[in-house]
XYZ file of C-alpha atoms in Angstrom:
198
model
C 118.681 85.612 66.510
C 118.087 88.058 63.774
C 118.636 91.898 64.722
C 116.406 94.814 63.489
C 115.466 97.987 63.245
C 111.824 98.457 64.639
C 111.378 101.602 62.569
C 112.273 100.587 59.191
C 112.530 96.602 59.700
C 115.658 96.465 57.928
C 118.800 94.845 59.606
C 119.945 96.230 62.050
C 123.498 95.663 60.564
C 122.725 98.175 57.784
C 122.148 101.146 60.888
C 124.544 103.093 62.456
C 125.638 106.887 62.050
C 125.254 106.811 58.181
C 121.444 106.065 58.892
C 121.114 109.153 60.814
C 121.888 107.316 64.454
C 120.871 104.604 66.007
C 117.593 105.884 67.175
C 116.711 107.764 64.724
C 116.131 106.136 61.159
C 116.159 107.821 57.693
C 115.594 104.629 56.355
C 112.181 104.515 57.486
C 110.952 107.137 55.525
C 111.864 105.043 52.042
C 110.898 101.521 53.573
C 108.511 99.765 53.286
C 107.754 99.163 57.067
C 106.185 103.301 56.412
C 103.612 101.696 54.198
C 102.870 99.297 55.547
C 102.264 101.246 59.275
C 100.194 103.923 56.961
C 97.998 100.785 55.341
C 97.278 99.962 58.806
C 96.812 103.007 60.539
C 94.163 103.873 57.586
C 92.433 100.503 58.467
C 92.652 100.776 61.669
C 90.931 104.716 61.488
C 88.219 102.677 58.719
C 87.248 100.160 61.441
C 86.860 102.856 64.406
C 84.508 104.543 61.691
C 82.765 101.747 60.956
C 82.365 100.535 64.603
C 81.072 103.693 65.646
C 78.226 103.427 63.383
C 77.532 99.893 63.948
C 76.986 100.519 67.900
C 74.946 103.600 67.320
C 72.503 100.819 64.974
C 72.573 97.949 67.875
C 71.933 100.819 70.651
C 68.543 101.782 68.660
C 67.782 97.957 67.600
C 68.125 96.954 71.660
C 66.156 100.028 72.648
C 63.307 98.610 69.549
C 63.171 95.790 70.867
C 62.756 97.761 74.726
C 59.881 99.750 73.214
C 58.253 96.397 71.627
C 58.232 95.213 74.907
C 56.766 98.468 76.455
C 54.126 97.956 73.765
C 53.626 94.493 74.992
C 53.446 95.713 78.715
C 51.025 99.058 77.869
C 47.926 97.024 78.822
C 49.424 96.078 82.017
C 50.424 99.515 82.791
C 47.147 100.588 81.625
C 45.149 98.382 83.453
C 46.802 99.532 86.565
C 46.298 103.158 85.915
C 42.746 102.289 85.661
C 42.362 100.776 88.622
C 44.490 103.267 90.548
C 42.793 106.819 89.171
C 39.881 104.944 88.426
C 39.641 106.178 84.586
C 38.190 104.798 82.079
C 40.134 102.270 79.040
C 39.745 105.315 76.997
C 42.175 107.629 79.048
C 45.159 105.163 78.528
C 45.078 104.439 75.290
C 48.137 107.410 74.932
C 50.342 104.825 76.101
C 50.230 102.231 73.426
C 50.316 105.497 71.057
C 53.578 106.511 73.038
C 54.931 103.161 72.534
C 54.349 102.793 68.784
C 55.665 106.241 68.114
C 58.996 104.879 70.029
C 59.102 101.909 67.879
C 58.595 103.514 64.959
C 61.129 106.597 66.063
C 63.478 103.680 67.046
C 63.149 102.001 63.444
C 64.226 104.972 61.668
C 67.064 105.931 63.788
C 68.686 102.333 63.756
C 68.795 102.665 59.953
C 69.648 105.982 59.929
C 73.024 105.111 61.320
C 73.596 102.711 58.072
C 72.435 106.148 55.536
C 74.669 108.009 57.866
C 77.930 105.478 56.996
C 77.229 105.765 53.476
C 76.300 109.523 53.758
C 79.953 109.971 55.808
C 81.554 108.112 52.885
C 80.971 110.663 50.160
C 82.574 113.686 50.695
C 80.947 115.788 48.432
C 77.886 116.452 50.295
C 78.841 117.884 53.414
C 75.408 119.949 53.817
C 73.486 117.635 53.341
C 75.252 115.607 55.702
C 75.181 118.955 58.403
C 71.643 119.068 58.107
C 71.165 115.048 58.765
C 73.258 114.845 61.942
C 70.940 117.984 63.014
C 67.997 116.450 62.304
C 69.053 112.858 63.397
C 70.559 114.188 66.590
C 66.853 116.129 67.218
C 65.410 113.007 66.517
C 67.445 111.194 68.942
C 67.073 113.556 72.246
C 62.971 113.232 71.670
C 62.854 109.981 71.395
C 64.687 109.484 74.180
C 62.724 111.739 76.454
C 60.069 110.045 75.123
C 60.588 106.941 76.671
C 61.747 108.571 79.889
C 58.389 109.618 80.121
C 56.690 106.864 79.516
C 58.754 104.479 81.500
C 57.559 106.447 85.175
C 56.383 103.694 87.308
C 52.976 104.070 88.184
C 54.031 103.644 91.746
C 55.135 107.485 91.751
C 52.476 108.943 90.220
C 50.995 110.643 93.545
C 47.252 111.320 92.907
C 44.838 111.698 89.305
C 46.189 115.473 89.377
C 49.620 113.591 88.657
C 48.234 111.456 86.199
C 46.398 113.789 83.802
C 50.042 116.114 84.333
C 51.762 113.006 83.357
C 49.349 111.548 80.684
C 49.522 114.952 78.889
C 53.333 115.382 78.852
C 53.160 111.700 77.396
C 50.337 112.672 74.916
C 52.121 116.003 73.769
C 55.843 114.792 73.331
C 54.127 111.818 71.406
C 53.493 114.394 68.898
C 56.428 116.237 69.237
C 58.502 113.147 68.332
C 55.894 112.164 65.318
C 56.928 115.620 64.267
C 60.054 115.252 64.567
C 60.269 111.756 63.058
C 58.338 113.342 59.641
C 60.614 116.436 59.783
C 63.988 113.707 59.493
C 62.520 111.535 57.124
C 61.172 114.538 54.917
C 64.938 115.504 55.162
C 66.683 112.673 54.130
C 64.449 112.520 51.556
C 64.749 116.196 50.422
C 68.753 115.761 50.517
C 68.418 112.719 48.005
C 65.894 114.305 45.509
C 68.704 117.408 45.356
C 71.216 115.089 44.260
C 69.522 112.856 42.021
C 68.596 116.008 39.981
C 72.072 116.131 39.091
């Protein structure tokens, strides 16, 4: 039974012309309802920040624990190559290299995203925070490739000319990402040793 106005909160006995209309509250701007609204609108923005960053860390810790399982599997996989192309042991051994260079890639990334909250937090180094979304975002796109690679079914992998194609894209882009993997870390840890110095 108690009337109000939804801007300001205030009773709605207090409104009429005087408070600029019925629909259109000065009062608001004084009252504490504007707080209040700004408190949780700055919340509010806080947890979509923090979210963000907390599903870009799950995403990479699910696709570790996908890659642990490809590392698990590369034997399998292997095996079956083997027995397909008839190759030798030797000739698959890029795939368990493919799938620790994933976990590893994987690793870093997920706790990347917890730097990058912290990073985010403190305005003052926007460069260095340019240069680590570059490098984390390169970082990203390989390793993802990376395991789209790696996860072709042997079923469509035509004939041994496929398979050397496929095992050196594989073998090559392993590299790639271990390059790109050193270049992030060596990043990070060139934007810290800046700003310890001072």
């Amino acid at each position: 039974g108690f009337e109000f106005c939804w801007l300001c909160r205030g009773p709605w006995s207090d409104h009429g012309s005087h408070t600029g209309g019925y629909y259109n509250c000065n009062k608001y701007d004084k009252s504490n309802a504007k707080d209040e609204d700004s408190r949780a609108e700055n919340v509010k923005t806080e947890l979509e920040h923090y979210m963000f960053y907390f599903h870009r860390y799950e995403s990479h810790k699910n696709a570790m624990k996908i890659a642990d399982e490809q590392r698990k599997g590369a034997d399998k996989k292997g095996t079956a190559l083997m027995e397909k192309f008839d190759v030798r042991a030797a000739d698959t051994k890029f795939l368990l290299e493919a799938t620790e260079q994933l976990i590893n890639n994987r690793r870093v990334l997920q706790w990347s995203y917890v730097y990058g909250y912290y990073l985010d937090q403190d305005k003052s180094r926007v460069s260095e925070k340019n240069l680590y979304v570059y490098l984390q975002e390169d970082l990203e796109k390989h390793t993802n490739y990376l395991s789209e690679l790696y996860e072709r079914p042997t079923e469509k992998i035509a004939d041994y000319q496929a398979f050397v194609k496929w095992k050196e894209e594989v073998t090559n882009y392993t590299r790639v990402c271990q390059r790109f993997l050193q270049n992030f870390v060596e990043g990070v840890m060139g934007g810290l040793t800046v700003q310890e110095k001072y």
